[in-house]
Tab-separated table of C-alpha atoms and ligand atoms in Angstrom:
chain	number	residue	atom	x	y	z
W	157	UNK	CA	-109.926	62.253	68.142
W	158	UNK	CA	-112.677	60.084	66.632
W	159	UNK	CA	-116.061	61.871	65.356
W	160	UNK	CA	-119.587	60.463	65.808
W	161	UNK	CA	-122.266	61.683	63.473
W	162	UNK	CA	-125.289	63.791	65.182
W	163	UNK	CA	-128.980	63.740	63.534
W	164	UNK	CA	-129.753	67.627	63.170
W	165	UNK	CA	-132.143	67.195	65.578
W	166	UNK	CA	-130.197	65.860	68.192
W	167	UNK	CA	-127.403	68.758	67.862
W	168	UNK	CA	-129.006	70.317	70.754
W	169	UNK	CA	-126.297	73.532	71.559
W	170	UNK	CA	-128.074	76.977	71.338
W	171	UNK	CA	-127.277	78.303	67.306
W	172	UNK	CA	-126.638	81.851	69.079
W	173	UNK	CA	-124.047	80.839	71.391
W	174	UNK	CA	-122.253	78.279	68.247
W	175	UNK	CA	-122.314	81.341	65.785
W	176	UNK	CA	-122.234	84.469	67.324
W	177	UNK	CA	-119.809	83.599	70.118
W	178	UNK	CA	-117.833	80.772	69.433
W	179	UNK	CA	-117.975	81.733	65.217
W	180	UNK	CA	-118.174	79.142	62.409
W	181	UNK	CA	-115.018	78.665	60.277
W	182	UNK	CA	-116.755	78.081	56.353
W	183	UNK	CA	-114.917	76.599	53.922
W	184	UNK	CA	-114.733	76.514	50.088
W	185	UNK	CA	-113.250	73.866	48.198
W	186	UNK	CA	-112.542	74.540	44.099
W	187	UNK	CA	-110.363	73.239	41.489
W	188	UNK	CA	-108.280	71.596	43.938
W	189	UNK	CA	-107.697	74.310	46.077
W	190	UNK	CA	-109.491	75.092	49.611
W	191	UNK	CA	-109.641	78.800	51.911
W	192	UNK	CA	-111.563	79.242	54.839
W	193	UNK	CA	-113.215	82.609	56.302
W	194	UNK	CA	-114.770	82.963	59.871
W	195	UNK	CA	-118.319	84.396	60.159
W	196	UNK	CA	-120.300	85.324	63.002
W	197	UNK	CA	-123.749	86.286	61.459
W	198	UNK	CA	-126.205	83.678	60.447
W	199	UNK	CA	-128.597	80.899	61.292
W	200	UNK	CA	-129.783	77.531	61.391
W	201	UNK	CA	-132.968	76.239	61.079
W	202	UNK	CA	-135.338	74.168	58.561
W	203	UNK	CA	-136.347	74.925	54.965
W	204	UNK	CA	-137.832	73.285	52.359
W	205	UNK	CA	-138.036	70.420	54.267
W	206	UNK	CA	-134.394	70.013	55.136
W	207	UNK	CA	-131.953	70.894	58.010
W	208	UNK	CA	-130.180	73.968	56.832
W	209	UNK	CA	-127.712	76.631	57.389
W	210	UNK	CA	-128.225	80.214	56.010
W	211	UNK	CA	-124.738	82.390	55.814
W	212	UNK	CA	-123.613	85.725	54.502
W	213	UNK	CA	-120.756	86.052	52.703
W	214	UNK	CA	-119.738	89.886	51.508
W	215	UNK	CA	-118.290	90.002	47.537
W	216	UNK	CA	-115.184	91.001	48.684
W	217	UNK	CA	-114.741	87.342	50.360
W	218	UNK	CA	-111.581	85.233	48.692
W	219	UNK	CA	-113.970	82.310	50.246
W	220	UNK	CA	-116.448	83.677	47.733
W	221	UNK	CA	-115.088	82.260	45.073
W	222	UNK	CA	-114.662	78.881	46.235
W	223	UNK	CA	-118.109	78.626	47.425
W	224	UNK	CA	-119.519	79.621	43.666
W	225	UNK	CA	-117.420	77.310	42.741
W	226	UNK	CA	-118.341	74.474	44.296
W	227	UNK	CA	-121.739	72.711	44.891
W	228	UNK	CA	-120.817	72.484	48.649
W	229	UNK	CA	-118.788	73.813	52.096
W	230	UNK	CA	-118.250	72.743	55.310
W	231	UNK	CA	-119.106	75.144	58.367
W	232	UNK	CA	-116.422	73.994	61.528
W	233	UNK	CA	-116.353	74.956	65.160
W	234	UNK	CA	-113.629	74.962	67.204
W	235	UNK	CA	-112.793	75.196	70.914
W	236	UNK	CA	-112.712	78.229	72.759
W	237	UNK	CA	-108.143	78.020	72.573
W	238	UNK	CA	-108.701	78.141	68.884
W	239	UNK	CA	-109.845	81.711	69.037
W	240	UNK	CA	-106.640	83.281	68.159
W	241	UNK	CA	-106.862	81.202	65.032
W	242	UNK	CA	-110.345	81.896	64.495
W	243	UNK	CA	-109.544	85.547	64.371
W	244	UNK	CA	-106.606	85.448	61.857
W	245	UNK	CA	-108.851	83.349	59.469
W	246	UNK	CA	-111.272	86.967	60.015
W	247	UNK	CA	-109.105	89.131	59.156
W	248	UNK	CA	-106.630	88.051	56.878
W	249	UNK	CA	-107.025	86.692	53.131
W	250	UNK	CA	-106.382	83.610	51.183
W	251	UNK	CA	-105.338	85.776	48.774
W	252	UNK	CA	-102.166	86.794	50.546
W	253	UNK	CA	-101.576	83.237	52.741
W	254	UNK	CA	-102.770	80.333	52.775
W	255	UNK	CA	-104.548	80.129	55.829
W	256	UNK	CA	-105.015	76.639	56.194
W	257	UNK	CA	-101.796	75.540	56.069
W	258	UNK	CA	-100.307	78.744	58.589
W	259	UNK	CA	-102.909	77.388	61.065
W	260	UNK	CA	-101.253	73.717	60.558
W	261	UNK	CA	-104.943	72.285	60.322
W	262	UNK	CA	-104.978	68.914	59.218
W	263	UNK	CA	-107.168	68.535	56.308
W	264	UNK	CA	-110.063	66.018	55.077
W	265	UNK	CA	-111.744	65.885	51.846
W	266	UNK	CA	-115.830	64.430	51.829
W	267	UNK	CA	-117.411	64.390	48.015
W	268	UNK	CA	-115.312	67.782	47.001
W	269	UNK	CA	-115.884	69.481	50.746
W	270	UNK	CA	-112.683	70.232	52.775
W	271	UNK	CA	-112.906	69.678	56.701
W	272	UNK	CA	-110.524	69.346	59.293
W	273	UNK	CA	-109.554	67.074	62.257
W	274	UNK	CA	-109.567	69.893	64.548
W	275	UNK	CA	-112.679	70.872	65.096
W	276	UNK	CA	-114.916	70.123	67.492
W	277	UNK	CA	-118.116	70.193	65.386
W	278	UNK	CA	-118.190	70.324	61.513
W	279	UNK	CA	-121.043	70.302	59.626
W	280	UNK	CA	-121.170	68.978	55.571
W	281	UNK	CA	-123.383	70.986	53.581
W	282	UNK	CA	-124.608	71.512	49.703
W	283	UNK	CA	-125.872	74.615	48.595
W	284	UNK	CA	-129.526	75.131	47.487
W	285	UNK	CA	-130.154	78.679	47.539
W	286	UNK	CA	-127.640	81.986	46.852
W	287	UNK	CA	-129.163	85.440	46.363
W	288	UNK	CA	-127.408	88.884	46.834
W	289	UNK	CA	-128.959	91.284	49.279
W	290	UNK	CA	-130.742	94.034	48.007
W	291	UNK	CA	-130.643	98.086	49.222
W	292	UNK	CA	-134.449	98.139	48.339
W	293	UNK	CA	-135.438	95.496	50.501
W	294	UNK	CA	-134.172	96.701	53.942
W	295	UNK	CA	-136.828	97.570	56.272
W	296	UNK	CA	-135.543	99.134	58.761
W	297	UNK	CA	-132.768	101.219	56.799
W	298	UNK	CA	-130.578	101.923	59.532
W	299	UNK	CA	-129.389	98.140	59.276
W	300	UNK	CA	-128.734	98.997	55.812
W	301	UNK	CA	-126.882	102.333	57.051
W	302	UNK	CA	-124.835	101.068	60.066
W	303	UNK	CA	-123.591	97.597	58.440
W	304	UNK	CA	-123.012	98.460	54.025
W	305	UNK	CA	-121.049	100.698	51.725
W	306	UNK	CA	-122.443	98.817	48.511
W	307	UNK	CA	-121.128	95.467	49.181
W	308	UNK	CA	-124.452	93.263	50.153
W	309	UNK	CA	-124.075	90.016	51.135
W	310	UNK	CA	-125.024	87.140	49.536
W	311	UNK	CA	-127.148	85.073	51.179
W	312	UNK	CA	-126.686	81.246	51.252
W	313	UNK	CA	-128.895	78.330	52.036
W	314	UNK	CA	-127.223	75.106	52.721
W	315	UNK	CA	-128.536	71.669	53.769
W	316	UNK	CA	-126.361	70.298	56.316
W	317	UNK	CA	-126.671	66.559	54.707
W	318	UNK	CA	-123.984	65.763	58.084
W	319	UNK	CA	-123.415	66.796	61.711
W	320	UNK	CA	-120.173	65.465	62.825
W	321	UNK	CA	-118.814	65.733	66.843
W	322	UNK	CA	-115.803	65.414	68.637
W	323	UNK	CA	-116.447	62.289	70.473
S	536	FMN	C1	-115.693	87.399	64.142
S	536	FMN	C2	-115.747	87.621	62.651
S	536	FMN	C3	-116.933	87.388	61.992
S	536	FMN	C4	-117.041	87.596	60.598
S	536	FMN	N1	-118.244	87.329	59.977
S	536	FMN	C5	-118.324	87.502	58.635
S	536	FMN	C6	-119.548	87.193	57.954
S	536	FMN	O1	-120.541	86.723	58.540
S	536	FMN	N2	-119.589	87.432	56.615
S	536	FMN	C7	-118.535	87.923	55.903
S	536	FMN	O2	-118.627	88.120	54.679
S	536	FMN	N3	-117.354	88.216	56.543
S	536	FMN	C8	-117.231	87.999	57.863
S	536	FMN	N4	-116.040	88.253	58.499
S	536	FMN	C9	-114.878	88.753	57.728
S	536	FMN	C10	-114.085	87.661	56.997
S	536	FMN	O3	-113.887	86.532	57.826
S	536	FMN	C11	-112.717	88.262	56.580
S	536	FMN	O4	-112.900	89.335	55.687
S	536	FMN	C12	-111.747	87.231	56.020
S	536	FMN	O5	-110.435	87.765	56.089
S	536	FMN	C13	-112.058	86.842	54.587
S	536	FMN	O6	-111.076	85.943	54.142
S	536	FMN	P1	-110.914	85.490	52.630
S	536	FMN	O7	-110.623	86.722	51.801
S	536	FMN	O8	-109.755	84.525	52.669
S	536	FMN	O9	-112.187	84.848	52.214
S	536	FMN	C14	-115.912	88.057	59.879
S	536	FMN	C15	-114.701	88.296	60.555
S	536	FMN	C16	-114.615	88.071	61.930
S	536	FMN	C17	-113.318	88.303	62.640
């Protein structure tokens, strides 16, 4: 299916509904190698000028390391019959598959970022910003109680520099 590029502000579906519903699939590209993790938590919004995407990524994250790595990612949503999929790329590591190939996604390369044909939105981003989340700065603690055992996010800020869409 051919894409068509969408201005940020013309992407005009509701953030909450894209990420915590229908999930983003991020991906990490490094050394020639890609892995992709779903999230659900996050946001998109403007900073520093630019269109941008913040995400959370826990240490523990395969994906991690790809993303450090790299001086991009791509963030991918898919329809709502890719859910299966979208679950197994939440729960199970790069480390012991590789998940991109098991979900037979067919694979593009933009500038060192990996996206795929399959998705119905994908969005090409460079980082800007990373910093770990910090114990000390939670204000209301029980956030900090209910959702951490010692492994704080790291908080990214991307620009998306490129909306693509399923025509
Ligand atoms: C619906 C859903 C949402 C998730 N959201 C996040 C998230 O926002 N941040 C995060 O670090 N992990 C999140 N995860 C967990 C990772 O996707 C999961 O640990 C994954 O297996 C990591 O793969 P990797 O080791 O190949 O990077 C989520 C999982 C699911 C199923």
């Amino acid at each position: 299916m051919a894409m068509k590029e969408v201005k940020p502000e013309e992407f005009n579906e509701s953030v909450f509904r894209v990420i915590g519903k229908e999930w983003l699939l991020v991906t990490g590209e490094a050394e020639g190698k890609s892995n992709a993790m779903t999230v659900s938590w996050g946001g998109m919004g403007i900073m520093w000028g630019k269109p941008v995407a913040f995400i959370f990524i826990r240490p523990s994250r395969y994906t991690k390391e790809f993303i450090d790595k790299a001086e991009g990612l791509t963030l991918s949503v898919f329809t709502e019959d890719r859910r299966e999929m979208m679950s197994y790329f939440g729960t199970v590591s790069g480390r012991d598959e590789d998940k991109i190939a098991k979900a037979s996604l067919t694979v593009q390369h933009d500038n060192g970022r990996t996206y795929f044909d399959e998705a119905r939105v994908t969005m090409l981003c460079r980082k800007l910003y990373a910093q770990e989340m910090q114990q000390a700065c939670f204000i209301d603690k029980a956030c900090d109680e209910k959702w951490y055992n010692d492994d704080y996010h790291t908080m990214y800020v991307v620009e998306i520099e490129k909306i693509l869409v399923q025509d």
